[in-house]
Short mmCIF file of C-alpha atoms and ligand atoms in Angstrom, two decimals:
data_model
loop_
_atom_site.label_atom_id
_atom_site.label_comp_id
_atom_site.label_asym_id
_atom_site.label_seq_id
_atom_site.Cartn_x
_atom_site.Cartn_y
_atom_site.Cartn_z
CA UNK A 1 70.90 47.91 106.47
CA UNK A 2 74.39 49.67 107.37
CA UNK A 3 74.85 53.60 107.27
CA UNK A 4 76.50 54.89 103.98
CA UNK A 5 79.06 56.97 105.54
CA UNK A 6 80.67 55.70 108.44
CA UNK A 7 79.34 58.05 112.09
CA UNK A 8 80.89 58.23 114.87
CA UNK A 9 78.65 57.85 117.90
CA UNK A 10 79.81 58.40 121.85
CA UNK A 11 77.36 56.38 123.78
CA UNK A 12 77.55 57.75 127.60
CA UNK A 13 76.49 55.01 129.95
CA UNK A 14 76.84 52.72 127.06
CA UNK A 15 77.52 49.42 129.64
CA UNK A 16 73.96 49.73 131.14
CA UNK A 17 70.27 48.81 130.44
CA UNK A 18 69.23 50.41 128.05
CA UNK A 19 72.74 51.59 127.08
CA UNK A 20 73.79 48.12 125.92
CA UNK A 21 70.89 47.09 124.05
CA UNK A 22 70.76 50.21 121.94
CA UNK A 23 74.93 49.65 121.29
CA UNK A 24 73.79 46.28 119.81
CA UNK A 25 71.33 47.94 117.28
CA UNK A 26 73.52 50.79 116.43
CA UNK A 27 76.69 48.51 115.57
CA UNK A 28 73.89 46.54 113.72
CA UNK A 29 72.58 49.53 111.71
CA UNK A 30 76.72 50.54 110.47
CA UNK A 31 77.60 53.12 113.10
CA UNK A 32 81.06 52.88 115.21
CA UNK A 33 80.47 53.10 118.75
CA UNK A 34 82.55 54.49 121.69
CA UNK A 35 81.47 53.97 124.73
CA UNK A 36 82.15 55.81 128.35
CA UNK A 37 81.02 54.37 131.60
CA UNK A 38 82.09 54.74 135.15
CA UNK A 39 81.00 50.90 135.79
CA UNK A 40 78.90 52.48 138.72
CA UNK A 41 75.40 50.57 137.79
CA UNK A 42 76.67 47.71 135.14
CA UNK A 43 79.74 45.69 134.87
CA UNK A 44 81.99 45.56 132.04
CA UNK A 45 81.14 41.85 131.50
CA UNK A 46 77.82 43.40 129.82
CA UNK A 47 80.06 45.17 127.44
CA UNK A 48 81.83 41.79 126.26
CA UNK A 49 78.39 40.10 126.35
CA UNK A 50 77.56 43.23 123.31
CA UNK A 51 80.52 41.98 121.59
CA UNK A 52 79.47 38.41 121.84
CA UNK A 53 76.30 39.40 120.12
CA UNK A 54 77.57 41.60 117.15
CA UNK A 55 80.74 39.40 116.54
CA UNK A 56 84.39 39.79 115.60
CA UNK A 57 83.64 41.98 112.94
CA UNK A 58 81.60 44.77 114.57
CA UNK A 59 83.23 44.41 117.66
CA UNK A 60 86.20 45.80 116.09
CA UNK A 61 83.47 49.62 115.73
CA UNK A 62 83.14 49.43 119.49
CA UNK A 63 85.26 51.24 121.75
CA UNK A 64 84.95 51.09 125.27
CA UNK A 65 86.49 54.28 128.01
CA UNK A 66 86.04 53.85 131.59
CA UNK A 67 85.23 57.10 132.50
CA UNK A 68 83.03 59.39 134.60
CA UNK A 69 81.26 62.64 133.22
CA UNK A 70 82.15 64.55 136.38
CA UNK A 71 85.30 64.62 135.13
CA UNK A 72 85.77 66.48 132.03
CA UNK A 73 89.29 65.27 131.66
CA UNK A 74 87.50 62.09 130.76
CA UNK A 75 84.89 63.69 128.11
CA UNK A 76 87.71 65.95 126.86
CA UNK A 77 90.25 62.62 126.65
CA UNK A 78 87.65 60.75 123.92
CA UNK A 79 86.82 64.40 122.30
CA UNK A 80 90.40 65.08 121.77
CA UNK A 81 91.60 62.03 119.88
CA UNK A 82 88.63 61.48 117.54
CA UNK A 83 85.37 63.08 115.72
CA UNK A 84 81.63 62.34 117.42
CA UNK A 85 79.14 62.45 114.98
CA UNK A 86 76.39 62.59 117.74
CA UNK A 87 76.01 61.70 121.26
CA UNK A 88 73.71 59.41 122.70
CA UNK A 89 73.51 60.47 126.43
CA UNK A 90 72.25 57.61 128.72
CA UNK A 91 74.90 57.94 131.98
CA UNK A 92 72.71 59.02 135.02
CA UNK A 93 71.38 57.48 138.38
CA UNK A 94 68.15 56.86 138.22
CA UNK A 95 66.43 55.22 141.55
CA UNK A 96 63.88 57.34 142.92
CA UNK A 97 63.85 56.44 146.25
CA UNK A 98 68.20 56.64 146.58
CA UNK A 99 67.07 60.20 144.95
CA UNK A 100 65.14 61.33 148.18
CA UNK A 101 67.31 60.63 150.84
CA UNK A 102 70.91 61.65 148.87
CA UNK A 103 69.59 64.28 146.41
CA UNK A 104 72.98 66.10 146.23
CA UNK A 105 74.42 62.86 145.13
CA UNK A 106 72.01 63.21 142.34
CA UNK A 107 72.35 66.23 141.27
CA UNK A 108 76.22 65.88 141.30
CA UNK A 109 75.97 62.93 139.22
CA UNK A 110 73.40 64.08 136.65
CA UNK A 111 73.39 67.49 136.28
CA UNK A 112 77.20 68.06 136.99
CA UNK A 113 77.85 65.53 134.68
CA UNK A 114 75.41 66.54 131.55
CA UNK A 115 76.92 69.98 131.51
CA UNK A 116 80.28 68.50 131.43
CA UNK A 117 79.60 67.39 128.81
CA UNK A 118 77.82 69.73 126.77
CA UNK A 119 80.80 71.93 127.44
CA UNK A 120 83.02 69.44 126.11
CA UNK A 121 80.49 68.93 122.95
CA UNK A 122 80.45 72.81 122.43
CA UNK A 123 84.16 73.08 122.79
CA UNK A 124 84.98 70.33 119.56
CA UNK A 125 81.91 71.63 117.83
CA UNK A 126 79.39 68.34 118.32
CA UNK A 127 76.01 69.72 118.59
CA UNK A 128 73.75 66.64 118.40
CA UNK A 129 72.45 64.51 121.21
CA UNK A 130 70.06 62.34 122.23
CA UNK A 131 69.06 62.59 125.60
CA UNK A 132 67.56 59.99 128.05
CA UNK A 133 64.65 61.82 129.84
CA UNK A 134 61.81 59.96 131.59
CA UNK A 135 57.80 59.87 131.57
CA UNK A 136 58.57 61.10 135.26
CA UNK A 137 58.56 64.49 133.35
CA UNK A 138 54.67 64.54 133.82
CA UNK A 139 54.26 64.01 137.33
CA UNK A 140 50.58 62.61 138.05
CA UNK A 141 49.28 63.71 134.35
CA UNK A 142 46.22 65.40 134.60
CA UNK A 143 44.68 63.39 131.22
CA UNK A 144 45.99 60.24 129.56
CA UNK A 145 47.17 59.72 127.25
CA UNK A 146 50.40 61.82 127.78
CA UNK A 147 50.86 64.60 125.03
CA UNK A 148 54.69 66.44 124.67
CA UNK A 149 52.84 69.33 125.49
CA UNK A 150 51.35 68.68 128.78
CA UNK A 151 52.60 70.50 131.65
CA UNK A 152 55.89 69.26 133.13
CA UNK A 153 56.47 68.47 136.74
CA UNK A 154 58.37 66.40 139.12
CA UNK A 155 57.76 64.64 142.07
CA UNK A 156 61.31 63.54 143.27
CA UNK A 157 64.78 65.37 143.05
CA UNK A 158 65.65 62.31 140.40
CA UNK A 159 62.64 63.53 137.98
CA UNK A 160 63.39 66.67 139.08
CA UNK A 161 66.95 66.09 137.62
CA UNK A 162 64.91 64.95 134.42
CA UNK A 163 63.16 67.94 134.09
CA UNK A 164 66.23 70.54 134.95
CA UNK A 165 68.40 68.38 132.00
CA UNK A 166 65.28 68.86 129.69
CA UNK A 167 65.17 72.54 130.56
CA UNK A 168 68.91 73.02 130.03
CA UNK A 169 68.66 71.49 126.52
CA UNK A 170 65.61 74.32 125.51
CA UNK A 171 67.93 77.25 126.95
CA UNK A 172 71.29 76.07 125.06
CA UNK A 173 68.98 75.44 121.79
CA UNK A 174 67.34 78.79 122.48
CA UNK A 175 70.92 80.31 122.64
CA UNK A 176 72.79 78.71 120.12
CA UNK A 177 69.96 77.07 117.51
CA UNK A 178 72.36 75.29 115.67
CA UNK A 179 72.19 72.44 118.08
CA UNK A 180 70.16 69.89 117.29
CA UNK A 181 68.72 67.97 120.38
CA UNK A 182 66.17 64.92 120.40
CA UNK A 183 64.58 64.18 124.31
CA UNK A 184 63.48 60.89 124.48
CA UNK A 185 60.72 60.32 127.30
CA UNK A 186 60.81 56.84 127.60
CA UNK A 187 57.48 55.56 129.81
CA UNK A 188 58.68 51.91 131.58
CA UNK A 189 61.59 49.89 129.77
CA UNK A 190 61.09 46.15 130.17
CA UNK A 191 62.61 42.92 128.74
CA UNK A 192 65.84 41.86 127.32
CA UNK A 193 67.53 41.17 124.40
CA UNK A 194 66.21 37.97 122.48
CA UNK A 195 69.15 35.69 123.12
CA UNK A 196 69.14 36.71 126.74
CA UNK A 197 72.86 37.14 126.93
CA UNK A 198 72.20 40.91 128.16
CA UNK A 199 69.73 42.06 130.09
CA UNK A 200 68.31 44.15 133.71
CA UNK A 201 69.99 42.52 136.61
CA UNK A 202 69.58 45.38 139.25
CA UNK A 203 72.26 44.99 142.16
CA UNK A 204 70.20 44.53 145.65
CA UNK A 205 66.33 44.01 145.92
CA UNK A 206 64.64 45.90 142.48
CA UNK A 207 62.18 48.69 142.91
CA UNK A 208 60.69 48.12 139.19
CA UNK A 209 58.08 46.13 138.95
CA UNK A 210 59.81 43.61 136.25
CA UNK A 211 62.52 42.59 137.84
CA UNK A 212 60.95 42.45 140.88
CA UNK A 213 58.39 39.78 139.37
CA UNK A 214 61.39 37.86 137.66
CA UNK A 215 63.56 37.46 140.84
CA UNK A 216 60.00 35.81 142.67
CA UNK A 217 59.86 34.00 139.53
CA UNK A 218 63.14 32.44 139.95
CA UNK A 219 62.50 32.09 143.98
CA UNK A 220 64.82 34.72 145.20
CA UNK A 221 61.83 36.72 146.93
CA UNK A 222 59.11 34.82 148.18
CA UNK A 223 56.05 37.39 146.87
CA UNK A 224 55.28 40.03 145.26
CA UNK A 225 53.78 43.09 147.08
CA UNK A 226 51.53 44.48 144.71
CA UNK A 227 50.91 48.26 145.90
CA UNK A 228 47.41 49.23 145.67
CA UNK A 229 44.59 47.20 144.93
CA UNK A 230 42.40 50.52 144.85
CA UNK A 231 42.96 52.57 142.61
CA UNK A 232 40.27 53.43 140.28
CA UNK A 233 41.65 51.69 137.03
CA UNK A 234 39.36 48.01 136.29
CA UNK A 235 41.55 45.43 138.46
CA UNK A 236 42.26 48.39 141.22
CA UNK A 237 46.36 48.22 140.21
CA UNK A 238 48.50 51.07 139.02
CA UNK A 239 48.56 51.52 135.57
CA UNK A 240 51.60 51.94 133.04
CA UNK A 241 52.97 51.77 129.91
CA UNK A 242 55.86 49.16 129.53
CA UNK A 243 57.62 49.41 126.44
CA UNK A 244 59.87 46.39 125.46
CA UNK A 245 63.56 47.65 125.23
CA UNK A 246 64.68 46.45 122.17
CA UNK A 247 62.06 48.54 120.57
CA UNK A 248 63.38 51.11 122.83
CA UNK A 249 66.95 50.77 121.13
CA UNK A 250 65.40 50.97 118.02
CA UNK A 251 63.85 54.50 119.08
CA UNK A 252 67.22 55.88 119.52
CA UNK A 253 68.11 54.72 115.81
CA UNK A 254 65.23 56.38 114.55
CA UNK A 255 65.73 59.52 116.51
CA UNK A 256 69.54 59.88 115.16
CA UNK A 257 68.67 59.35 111.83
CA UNK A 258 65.98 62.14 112.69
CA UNK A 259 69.04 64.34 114.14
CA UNK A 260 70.96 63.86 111.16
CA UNK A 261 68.32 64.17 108.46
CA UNK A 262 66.29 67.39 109.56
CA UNK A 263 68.27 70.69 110.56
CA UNK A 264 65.00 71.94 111.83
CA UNK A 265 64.35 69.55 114.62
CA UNK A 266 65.63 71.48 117.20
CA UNK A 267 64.74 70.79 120.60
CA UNK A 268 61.91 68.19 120.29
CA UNK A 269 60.91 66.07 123.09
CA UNK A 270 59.23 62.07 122.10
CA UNK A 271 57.40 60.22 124.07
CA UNK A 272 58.82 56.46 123.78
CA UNK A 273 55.89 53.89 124.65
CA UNK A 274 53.65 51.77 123.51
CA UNK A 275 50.44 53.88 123.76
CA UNK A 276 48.27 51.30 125.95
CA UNK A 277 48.30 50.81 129.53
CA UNK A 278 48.79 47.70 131.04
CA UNK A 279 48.08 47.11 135.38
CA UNK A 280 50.06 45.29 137.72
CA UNK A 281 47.72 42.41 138.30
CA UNK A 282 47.71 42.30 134.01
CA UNK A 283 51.68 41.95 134.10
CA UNK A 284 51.68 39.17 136.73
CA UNK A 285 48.98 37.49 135.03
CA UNK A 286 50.99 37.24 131.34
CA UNK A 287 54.10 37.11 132.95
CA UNK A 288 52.76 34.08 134.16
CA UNK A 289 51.00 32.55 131.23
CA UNK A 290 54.51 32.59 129.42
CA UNK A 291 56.51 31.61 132.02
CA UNK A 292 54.03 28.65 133.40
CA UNK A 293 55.15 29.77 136.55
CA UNK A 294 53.13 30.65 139.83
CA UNK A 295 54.11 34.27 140.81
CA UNK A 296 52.75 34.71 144.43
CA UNK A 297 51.00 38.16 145.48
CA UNK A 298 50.44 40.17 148.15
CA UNK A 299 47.94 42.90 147.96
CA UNK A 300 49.45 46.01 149.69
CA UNK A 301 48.65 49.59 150.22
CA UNK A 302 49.46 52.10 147.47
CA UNK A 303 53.89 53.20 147.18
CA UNK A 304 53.70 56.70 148.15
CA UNK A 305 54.25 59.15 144.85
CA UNK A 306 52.85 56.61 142.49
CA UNK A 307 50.35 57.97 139.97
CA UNK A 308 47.12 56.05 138.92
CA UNK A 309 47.80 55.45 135.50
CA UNK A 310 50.44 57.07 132.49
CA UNK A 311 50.65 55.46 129.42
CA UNK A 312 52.38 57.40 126.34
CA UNK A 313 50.65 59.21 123.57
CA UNK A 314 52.79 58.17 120.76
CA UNK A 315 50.98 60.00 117.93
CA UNK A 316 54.14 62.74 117.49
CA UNK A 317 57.01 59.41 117.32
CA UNK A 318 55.18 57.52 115.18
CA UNK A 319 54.59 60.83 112.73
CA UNK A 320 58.03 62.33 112.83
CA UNK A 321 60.23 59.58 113.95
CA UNK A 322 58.59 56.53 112.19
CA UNK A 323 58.84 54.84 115.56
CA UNK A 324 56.22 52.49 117.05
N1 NAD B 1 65.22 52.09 133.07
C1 NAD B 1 64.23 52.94 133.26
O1 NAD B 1 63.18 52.60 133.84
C2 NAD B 1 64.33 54.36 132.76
C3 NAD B 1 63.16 55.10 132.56
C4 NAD B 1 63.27 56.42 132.12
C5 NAD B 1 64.52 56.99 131.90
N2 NAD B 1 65.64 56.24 132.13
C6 NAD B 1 66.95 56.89 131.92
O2 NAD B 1 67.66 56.19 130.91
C7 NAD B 1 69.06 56.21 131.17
C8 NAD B 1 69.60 54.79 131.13
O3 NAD B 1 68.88 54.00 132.07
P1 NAD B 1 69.24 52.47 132.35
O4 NAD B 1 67.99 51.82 132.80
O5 NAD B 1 69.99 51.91 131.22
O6 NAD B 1 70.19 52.66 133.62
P2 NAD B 1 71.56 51.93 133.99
O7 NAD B 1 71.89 52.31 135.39
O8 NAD B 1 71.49 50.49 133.66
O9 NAD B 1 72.60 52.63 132.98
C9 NAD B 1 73.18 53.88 133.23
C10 NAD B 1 74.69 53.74 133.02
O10 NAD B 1 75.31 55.00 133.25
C11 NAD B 1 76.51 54.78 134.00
N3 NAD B 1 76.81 56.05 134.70
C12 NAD B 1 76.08 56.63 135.68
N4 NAD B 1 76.64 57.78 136.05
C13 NAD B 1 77.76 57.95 135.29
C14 NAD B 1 78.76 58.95 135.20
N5 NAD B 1 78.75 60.03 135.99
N6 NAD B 1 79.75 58.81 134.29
C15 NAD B 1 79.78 57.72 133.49
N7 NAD B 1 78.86 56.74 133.53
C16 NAD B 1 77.86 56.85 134.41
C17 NAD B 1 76.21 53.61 134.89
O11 NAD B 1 77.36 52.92 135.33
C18 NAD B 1 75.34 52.74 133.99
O12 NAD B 1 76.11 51.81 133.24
C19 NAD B 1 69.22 56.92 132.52
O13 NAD B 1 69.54 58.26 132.28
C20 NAD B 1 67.85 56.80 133.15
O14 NAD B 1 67.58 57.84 134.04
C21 NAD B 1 65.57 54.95 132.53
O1 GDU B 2 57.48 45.56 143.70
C1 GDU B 2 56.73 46.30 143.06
C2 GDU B 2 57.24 47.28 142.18
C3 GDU B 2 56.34 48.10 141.51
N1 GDU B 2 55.00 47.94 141.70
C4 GDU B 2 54.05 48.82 140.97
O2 GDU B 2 54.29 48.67 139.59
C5 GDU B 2 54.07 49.91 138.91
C6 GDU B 2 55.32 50.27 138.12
O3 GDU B 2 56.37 50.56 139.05
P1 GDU B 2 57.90 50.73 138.61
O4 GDU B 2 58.66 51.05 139.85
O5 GDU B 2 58.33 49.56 137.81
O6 GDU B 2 57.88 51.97 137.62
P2 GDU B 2 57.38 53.48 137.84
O7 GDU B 2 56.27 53.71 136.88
O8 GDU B 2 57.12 53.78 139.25
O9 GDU B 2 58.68 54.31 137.47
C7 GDU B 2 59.56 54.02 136.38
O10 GDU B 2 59.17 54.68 135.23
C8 GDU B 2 59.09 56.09 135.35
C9 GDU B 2 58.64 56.61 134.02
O11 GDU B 2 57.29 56.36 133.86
C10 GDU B 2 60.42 56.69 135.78
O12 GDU B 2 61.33 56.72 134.72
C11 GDU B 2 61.01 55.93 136.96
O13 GDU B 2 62.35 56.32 137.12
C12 GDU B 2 60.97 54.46 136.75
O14 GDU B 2 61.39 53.78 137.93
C13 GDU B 2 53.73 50.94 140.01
O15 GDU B 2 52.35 51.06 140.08
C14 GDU B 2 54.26 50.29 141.28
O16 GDU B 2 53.58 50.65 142.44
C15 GDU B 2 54.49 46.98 142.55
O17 GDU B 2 53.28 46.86 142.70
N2 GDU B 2 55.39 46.19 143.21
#
């Protein structure tokens, strides 16, 4: 089903995870894409691999701008030569560990580089984005499921970069209400894109759990450390909620459409999840079933600043969004 008018969407950070598989969807659904990407996490081969999958015909909607967002000569380059509909606002560093030992360079990149832009936005009068925030928004939740509405806090200057960005958004909506701003709070974004063409292919040993499994799976690490074996959840591992991305790209369809349909939306943070919480030991044990392949374990004490269990309440995305 294609758009009836023509938008104009600037993906930031468009060549990455979660960046390219939403591009796919959104090229898909009738929108014209533009991406800009500094390259710094993803390669530009992903970006022809997009094209691959849409074709010759919607390839010719997608633009792609090497850029970074702590320059605004780059933002104000792609402002000043064409109309953005909306923005869809993915660009940001995102390991938590790099995040402890080189917080400045996180902060630079993220916060620096939002503002940028929403300076840039203000200036050519585009006031609707889409923001990529994070479950890490609720810290060690106090109940689960998580609710919008719990208390926010962050355990790392990288969450804590979530949380400023999610601030910033309330005080520039608070100011000037006729911005219209969806936060997504994805919980943990796993799998690829059916024809495996694109996909999560972290440079250097992963932290994630996923691709951590996949690259024993394919004997590049010999185990699996599996940290904790006591928590108090049923198999003693850590429990989260790990939402397939494709269904993740499909979110940010449903959350533009939102943007565009309802002036009243405001400021409105979503969780994105599945609403059920899955363990470590559970996500070896069907990530073996379908792969028929061994994945070795070894049982290890808990990763310091890991929380028990999160999984999403998705109650408010199904509701307002239509998104499950
Ligand atoms: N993957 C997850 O587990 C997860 C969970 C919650 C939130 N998020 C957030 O979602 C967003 C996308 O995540 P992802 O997994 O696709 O990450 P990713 O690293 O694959 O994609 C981010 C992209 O942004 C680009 N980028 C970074 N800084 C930039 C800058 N200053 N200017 C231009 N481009 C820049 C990178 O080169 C990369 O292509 C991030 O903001 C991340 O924090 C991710
Ligand atoms: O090699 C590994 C990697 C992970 N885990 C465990 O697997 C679970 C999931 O860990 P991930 O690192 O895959 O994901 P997190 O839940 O820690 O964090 C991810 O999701 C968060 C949102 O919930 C934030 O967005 C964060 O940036 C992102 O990395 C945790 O219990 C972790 O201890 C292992 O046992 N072994």
């Amino acid at each position: 089903m294609g758009s009836s008018v023509e938008q104009n969407i600037l993906v930031t950070g468009g060549a990455g995870f979660i960046g390219t598989h939403t591009v796919v969807q959104l090229l898909k659904e009738g929108f014209k894409v533009s991406i800009i990407d500094n390259l710094d996490n993803s390669v530009i081969e992903a970006v022809d691999r997009v094209r691959e999958l849409v074709g010759p015909d919607l390839s010719k909607k997608l633009e792609f701008n090497l850029g970074d967002l702590r320059n605004k000569g780059d933002i104000e380059k792609l402002f000043s030569k064409q109309r953005f509909d909306a923005v869809i606002h993915f660009a940001g560093l995102k390991a938590v560990g790099e995040s402890v030992g080189n917080p400045r360079r996180y902060f630079d990149n993220n916060l620096v580089g939002t503002i940028n832009l929403y300076e840039t936005m203000a200036k050519y009068n585009c006031k609707m984005m889409v923001f990529s925030s994070s479950a890490t928004v609720y810290g060690q939740p106090e109940k689960i499921p998580c609710m919008e509405d719990f208390e926010l806090k962050a355990m790392n200057p990288y969450g804590r970069t979530k949380l400023f960005l999610e601030e910033i958004a309330r005080d520039i909506h608070g100011a000037e209400p006729e911005w219209r701003i969806v936060l997504l709070r994805y919980f943990n974004p796993v799998g690829a894109h059916e024809s495996g063409r694109i996909g999560e292919d972290p440079k250097g040993i992963p932290n994630n759990l996923m691709p951590y499994i996949q690259q024993v799976a394919v004997g590049r690490l010999p185990e699996l450390n599996v940290y904790g074996h006591d928590y108090p959840t049923e198999d003693g591992s850590a429990v989260r909620d790990y939402i397939h991305v494709m269904d993740l790209a499909d979110g940010h369809i449903a959350a533009l459409r939102k943007l565009f349909a309802d002036p009243k939306i405001g400021c409105t943070a979503y969780n994105l999840g599945t609403g059920r919480g899955t363990s470590v030991l559970e996500m070896v044990a069907a990530f073996e079933k379908a792969s028929g392949k061994k994945i070795p374990i070894k049982l290890c004490p808990r990763r310091s600043g890991d929380a028990t269990a999160v999984y999403a309440s998705t109650e408010r995305a199904e509701k307002e969004l239509g998104w499950k």
